[in-house]
Coordinates of C-alpha atoms and ligand atoms in Angstrom, one line a residue:
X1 CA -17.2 -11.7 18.4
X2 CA -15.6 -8.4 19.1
X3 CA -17.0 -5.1 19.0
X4 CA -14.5 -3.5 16.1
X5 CA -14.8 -0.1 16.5
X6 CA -11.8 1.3 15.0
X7 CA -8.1 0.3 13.3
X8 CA -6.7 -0.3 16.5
X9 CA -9.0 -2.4 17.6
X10 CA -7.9 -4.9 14.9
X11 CA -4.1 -3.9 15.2
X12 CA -4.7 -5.0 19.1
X13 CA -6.0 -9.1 18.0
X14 CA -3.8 -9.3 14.6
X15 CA -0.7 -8.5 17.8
X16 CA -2.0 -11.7 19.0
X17 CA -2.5 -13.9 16.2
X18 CA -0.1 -13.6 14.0
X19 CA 3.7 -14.7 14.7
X20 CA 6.0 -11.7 15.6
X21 CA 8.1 -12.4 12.6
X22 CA 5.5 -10.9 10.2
X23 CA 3.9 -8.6 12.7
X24 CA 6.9 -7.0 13.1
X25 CA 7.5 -6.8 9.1
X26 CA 4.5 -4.9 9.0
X27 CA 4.7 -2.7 11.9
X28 CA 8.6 -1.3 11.0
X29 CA 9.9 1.6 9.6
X30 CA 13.5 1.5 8.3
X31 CA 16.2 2.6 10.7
X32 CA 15.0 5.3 13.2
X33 CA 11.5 4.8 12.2
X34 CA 11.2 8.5 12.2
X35 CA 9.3 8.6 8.5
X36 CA 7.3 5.6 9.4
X37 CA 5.7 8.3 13.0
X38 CA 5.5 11.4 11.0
X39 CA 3.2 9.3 7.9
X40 CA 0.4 9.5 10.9
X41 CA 1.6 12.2 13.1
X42 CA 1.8 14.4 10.4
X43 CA -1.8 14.2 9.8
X44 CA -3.3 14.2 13.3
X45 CA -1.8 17.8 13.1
X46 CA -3.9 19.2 10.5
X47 CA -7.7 19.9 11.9
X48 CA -11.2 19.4 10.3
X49 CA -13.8 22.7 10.0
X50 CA -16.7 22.1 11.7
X51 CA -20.1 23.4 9.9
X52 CA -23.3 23.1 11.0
X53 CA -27.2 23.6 9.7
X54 CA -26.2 22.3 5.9
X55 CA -28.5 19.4 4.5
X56 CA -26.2 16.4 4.6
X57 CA -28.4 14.0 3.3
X58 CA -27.8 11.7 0.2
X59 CA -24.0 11.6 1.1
X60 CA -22.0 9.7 -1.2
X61 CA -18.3 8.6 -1.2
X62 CA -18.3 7.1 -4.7
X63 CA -15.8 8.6 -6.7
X64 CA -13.3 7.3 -9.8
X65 CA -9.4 6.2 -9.5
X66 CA -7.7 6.2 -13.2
X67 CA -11.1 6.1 -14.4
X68 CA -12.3 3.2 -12.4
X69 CA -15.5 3.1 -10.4
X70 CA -15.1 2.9 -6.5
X71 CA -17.2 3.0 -3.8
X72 CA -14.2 5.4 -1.8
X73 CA -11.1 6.4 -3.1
X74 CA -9.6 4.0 -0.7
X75 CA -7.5 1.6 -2.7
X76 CA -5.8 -1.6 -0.7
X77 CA -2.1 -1.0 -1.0
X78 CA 0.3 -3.4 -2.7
X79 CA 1.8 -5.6 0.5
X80 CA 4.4 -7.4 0.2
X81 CA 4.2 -11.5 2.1
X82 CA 0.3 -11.2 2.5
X83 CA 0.2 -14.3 2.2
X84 CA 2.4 -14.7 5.2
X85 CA 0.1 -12.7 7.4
X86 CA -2.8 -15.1 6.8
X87 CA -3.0 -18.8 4.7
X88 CA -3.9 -17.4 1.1
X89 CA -3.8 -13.5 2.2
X90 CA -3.6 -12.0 -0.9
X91 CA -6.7 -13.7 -2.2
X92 CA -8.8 -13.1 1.0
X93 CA -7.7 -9.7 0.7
X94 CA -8.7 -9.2 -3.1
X95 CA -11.7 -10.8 -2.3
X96 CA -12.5 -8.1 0.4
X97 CA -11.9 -5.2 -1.8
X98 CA -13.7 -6.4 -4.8
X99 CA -17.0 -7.2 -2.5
X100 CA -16.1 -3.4 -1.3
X101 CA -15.9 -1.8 -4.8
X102 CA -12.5 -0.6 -3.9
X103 CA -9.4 -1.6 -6.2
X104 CA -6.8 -4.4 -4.8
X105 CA -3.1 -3.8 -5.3
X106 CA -1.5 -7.2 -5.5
X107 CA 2.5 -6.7 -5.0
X108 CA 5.4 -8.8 -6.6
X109 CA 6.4 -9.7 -3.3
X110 CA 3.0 -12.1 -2.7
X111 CA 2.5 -15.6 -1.9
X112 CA -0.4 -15.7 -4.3
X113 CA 0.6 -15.2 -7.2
X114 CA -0.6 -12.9 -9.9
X115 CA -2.8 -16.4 -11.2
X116 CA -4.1 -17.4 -8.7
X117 CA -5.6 -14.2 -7.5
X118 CA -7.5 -13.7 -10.8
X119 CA -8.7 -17.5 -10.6
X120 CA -9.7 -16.9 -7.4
X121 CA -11.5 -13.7 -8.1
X122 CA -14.5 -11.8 -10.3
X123 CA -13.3 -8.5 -11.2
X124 CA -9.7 -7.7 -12.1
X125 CA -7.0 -5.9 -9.8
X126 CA -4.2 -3.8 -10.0
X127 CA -0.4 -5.5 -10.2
X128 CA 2.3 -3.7 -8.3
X129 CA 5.8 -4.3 -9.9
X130 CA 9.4 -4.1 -8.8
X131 CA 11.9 -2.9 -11.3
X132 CA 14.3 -6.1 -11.7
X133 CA 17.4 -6.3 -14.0
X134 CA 16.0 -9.5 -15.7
X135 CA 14.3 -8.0 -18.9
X136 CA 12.7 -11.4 -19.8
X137 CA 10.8 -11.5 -16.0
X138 CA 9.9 -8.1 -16.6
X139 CA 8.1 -8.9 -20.2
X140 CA 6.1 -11.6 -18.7
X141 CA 5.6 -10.0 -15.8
X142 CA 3.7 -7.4 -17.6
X143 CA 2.4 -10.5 -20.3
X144 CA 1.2 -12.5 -17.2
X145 CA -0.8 -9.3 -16.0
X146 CA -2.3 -8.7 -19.0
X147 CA -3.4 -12.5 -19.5
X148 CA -4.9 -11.9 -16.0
X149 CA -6.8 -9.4 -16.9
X150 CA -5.3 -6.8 -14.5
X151 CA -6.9 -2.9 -14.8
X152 CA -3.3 -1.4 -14.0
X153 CA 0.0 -2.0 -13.5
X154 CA 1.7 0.2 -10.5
X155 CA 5.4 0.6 -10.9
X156 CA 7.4 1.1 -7.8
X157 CA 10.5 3.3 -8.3
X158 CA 11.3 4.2 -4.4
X159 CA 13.3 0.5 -4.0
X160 CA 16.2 -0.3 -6.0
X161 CA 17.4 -0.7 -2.4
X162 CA 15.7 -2.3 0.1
X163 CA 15.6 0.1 3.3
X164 CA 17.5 -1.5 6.3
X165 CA 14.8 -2.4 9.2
X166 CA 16.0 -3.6 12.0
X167 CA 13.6 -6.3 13.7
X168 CA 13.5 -8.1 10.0
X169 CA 17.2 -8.8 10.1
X170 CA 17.0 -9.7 14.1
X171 CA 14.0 -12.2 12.9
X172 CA 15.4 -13.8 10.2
X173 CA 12.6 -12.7 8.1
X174 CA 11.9 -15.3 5.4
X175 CA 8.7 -17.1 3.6
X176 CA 8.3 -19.9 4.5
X177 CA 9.6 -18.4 7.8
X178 CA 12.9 -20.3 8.8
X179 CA 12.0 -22.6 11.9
X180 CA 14.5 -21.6 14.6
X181 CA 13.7 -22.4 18.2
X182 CA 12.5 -18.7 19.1
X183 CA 9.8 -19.1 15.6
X184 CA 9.0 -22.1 16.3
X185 CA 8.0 -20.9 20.3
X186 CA 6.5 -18.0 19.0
X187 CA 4.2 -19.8 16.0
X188 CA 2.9 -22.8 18.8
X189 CA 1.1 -19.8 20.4
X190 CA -0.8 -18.4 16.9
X191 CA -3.0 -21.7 16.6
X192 CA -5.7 -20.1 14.1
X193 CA -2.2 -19.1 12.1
X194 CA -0.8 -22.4 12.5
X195 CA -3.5 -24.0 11.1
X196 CA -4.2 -22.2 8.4
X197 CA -0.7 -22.2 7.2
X198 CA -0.8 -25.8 7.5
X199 CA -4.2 -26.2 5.4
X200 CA -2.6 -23.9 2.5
X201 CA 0.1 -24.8 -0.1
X202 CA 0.6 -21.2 -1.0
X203 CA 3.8 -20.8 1.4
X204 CA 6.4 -19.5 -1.1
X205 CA 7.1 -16.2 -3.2
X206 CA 4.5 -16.9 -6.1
X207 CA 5.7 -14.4 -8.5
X208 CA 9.0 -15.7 -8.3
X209 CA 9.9 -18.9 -7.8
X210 CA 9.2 -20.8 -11.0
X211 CA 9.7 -17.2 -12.8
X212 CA 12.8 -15.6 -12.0
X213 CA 15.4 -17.3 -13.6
X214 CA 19.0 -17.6 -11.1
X215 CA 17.3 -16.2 -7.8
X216 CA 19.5 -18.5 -5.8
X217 CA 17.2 -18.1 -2.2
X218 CA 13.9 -15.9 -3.3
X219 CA 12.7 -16.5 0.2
X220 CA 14.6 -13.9 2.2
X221 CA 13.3 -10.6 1.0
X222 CA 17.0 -9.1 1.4
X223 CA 19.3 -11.6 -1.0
X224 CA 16.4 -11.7 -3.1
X225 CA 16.4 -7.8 -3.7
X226 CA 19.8 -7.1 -3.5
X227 CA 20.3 -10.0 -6.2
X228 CA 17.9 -9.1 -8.9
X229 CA 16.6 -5.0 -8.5
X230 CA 17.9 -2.9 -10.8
X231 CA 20.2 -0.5 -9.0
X232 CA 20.7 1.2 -12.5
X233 CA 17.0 2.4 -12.8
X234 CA 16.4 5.5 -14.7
X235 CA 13.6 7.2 -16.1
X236 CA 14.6 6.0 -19.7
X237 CA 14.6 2.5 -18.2
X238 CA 10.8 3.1 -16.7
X239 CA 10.2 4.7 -20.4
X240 CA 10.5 1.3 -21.7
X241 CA 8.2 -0.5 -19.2
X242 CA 5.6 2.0 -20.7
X243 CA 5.9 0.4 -23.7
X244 CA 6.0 -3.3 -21.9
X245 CA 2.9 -2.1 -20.5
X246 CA 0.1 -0.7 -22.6
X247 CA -2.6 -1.1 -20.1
X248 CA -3.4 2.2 -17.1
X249 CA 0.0 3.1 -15.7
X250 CA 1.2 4.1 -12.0
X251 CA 4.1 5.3 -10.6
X252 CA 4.5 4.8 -6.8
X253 CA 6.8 6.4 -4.6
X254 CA 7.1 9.8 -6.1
X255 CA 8.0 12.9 -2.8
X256 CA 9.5 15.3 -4.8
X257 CA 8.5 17.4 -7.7
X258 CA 11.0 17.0 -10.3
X259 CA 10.4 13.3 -9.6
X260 CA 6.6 14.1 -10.1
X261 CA 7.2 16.0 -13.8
X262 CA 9.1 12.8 -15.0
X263 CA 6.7 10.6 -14.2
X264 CA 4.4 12.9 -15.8
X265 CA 6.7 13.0 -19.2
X266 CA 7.2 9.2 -18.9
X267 CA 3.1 8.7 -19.9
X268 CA 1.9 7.4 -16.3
X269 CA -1.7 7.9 -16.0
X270 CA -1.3 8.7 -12.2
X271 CA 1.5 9.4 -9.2
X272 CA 1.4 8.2 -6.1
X273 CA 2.9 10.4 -3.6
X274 CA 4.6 7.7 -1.0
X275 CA 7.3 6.9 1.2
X276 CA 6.7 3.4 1.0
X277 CA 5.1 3.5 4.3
X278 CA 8.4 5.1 6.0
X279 CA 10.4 1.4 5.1
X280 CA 12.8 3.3 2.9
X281 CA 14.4 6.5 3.4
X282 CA 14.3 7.3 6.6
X283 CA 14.1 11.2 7.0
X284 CA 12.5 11.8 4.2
X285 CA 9.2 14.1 5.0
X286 CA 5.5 12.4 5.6
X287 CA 3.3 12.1 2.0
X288 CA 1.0 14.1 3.6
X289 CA 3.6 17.0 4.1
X290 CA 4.6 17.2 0.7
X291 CA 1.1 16.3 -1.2
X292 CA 0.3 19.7 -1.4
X293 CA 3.7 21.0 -3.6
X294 CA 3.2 18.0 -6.0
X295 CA -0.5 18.5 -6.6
X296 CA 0.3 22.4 -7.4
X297 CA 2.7 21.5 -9.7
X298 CA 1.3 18.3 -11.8
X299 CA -2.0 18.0 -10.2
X300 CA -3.8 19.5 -13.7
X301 CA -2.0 16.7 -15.5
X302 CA -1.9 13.7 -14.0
X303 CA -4.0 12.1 -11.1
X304 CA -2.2 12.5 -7.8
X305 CA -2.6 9.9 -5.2
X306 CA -1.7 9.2 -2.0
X307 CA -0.3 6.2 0.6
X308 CA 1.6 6.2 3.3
X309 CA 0.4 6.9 7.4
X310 CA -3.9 6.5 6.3
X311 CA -5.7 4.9 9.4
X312 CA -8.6 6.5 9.3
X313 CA -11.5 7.6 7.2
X314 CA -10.1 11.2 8.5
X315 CA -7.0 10.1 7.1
X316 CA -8.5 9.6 3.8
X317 CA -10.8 13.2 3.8
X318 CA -7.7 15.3 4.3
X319 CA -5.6 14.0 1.6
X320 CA -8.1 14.4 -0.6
X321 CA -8.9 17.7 0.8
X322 CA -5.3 18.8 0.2
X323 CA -5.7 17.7 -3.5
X324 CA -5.1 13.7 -3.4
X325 CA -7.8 12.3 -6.0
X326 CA -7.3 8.2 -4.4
X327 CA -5.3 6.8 -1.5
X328 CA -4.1 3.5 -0.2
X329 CA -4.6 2.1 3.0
X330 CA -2.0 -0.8 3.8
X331 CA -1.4 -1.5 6.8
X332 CA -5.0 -0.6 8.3
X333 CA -5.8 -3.7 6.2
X334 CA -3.2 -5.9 7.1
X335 CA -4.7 -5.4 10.8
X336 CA -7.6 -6.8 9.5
X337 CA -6.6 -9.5 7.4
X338 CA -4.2 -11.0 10.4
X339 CA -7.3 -10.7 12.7
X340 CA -9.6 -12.4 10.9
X341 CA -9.1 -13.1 7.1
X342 CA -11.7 -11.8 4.7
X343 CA -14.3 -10.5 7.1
X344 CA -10.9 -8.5 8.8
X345 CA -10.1 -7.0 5.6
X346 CA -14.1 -5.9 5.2
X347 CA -14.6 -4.7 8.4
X348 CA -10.8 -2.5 8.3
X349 CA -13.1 -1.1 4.9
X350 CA -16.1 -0.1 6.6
X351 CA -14.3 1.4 9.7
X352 CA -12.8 3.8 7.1
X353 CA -15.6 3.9 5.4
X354 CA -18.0 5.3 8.2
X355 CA -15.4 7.6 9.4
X356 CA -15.3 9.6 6.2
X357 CA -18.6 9.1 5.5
X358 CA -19.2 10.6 9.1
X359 CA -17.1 13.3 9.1
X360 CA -17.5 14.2 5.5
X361 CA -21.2 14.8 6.8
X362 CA -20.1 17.1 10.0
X363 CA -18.3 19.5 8.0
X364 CA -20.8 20.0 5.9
X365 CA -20.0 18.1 2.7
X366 CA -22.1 15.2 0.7
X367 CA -20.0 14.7 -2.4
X368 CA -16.5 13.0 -1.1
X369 CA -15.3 14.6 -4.9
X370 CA -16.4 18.3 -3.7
X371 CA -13.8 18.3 -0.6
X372 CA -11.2 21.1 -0.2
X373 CA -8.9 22.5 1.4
X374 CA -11.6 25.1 3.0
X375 CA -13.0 22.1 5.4
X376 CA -9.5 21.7 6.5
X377 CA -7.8 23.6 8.9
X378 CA -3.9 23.5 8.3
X379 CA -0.8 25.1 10.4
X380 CA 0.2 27.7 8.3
X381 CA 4.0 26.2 7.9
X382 CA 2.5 23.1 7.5
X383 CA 4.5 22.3 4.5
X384 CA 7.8 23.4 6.4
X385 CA 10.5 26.1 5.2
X386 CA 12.9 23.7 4.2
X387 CA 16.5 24.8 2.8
Ligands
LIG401 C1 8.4 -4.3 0.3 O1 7.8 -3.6 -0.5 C2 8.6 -3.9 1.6 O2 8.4 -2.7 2.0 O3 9.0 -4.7 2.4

């Protein structure tokens, strides 16, 4: 067994055991990628305040998201193709987080579906959901969460589009992957993968198919978007999911602050500041640039959270330092998850875990809901002077 010591220790073995198909889906930004290396550059720039000689027993990361207990405010980030990652991905995965005390975002895009999670499960989850044309999907998509007992729906409004990434469209990105000669090559080499994926019958879009009525080919990600999401979105339009949904409400994908105030008229119970992980537009600035602005301006309101470049319990004390009251961790998890399933997706939790616990404790703070912007230390044009 491998000493895990870190995130990129388990980025290193998921590399190796999971085809290059899906690796690569996770590891990509759209385009130039530039959004996808500020999410984490952005934050190795801001520095931590040292303190010393202050009683740091009895720490405690425990905190509340949308009025949920949680052990951190670390929530597992809708993913789309989990279940491609690792042979029932999205169930190891929820399984992981409930065991944690963390929340588990399952997205539309899984290979689980919304069902089988919850029959597979003990304590309910959180539903991610695309904004599709098809009213009746929507209404049951929102039914079918409810009847699953899920604690919150998370509505993402930063892909009526999907973002161009390059290596998807070389790979021929598709679940159940297409087999080509190159796949095929590449999957004879990720036996642990194979074999799983064999033992599993949960191989397709499980949201979907079955569900979306005249989705001619739901497997590729790309006709299946450009088909079906609702290019015409507006804020009127999300008004009405408000009313699908009566349950907690959150809006993901949210970088500017007029974006912020409507979400905030529309009833949402929280925001969460995102760039979808820097897979849409590319350019746009790092969450972790921009948290600050949004927080000033809605951050009395409505709970601001944050996703988008976390791979480290650091990570997760400086956004909420800055003013973040949760976060999401996706990829960190994935790692996890294709390294070794269930026990993956634990151990990428207690690596975060023990890093903010740890640091939390060196600069001098015991309450994980007491951090501020005084145990950071931030470049004074941090934010940028942007015309
Ligand atoms: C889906 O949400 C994706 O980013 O691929």
């Amino acid at each position: 067994m491998p000493v895990i010591t870190n995130i990129d220790d388990l980025k290193r073995i998921y590399e190796r055991r999971v085809p290059r198909m899906f690796y690569d889906y996770a590891e990509s930004g759209s385009w130039t990628e530039q959004t996808f290396r500020d999410n984490s550059s952005d934050f190795a720039d801001i520095r931590l305040r040292q303190r010393v000689a202050i009683d740091m027993t009895g720490r405690s990361t425990a905190s509340r998201m949308i009025g949920q207990d949680v052990t951190m405010p670390v929530a597992l980030a809708p993913v789309g193709l989990t279940g491609m990652q690792c042979a029932d991905g999205e169930i190891k995965a929820a399984r992981a987080a409930e065991k944690f005390g963390v929340p588990y975002t399952l997205s539309t895009m899984s290979i689980c579906s919304i069902e089988d999670v919850a029959e597979h499960t003990s304590k309910p989850f959180w539903l991610q959901v695309y904004t599709l044309k098809d009213d009746d999907f929507m209404q049951r998509l929102f039914d079918r969460a409810k009847a699953a007992k899920c604690s919150a729906a998370v509505i993402t409004v930063d892909l009526q589009l999907l973002g161009q990434r390059h290596k998807d469209l070389k790979n021929g990105l598709s679940a159940p992957p297409k087999l080509t000669v190159k796949s095929v090559a590449n999957m004879m080499t990720k036996v642990q993968w194979g074999l799983g994926m064999l033992g599993t019958k949960r191989r397709f879009f499980g949201n979907i198919v079955g569900h979306a009525k005249g989705v001619k080919d739901p497997s590729s990600l790309g006709n299946w978007t450009n088909e079906s999401f609702d290019q015409a979105l507006d804020w009127d339009r999300i008004r009405e999911f408000r009313k699908m949904w009566e349950g907690p409400l959150i809006i993901k994908g949210i970088l500017d602050v007029r974006d912020a105030r409507e979400a905030l008229n529309v009833g949402a119970d929280a925001i969460i500041v995102s760039n979808h992980g820097g897979r849409q537009l590319d350019g746009a600035l790092s969450s972790i640039r921009v948290l600050e602005e949004i927080v000033e301006a809605v951050g009395d309101k409505i709970e601001v959270h944050l996703d988008s470049g976390i791979r480290s319990g650091q990570d997760v004390l400086k956004a909420l330092a800055m003013g973040a009251r949760g976060t999401y961790i996706g990829r960190a998890y994935i790692y996890g998850l294709g390294a070794m399933g269930e026990d993956g997706v634990t151990r990428a939790l207690e690596v975060i875990h023990k890093e903010l616990d740890l640091s939390m404790g060196l600069c001098g703070v015991t309450d994980v809901k007491k951090l501020t912007r005084d145990h950071l230390l931030i470049p004074e044009d941090f934010a940028g002077r942007w015309a």
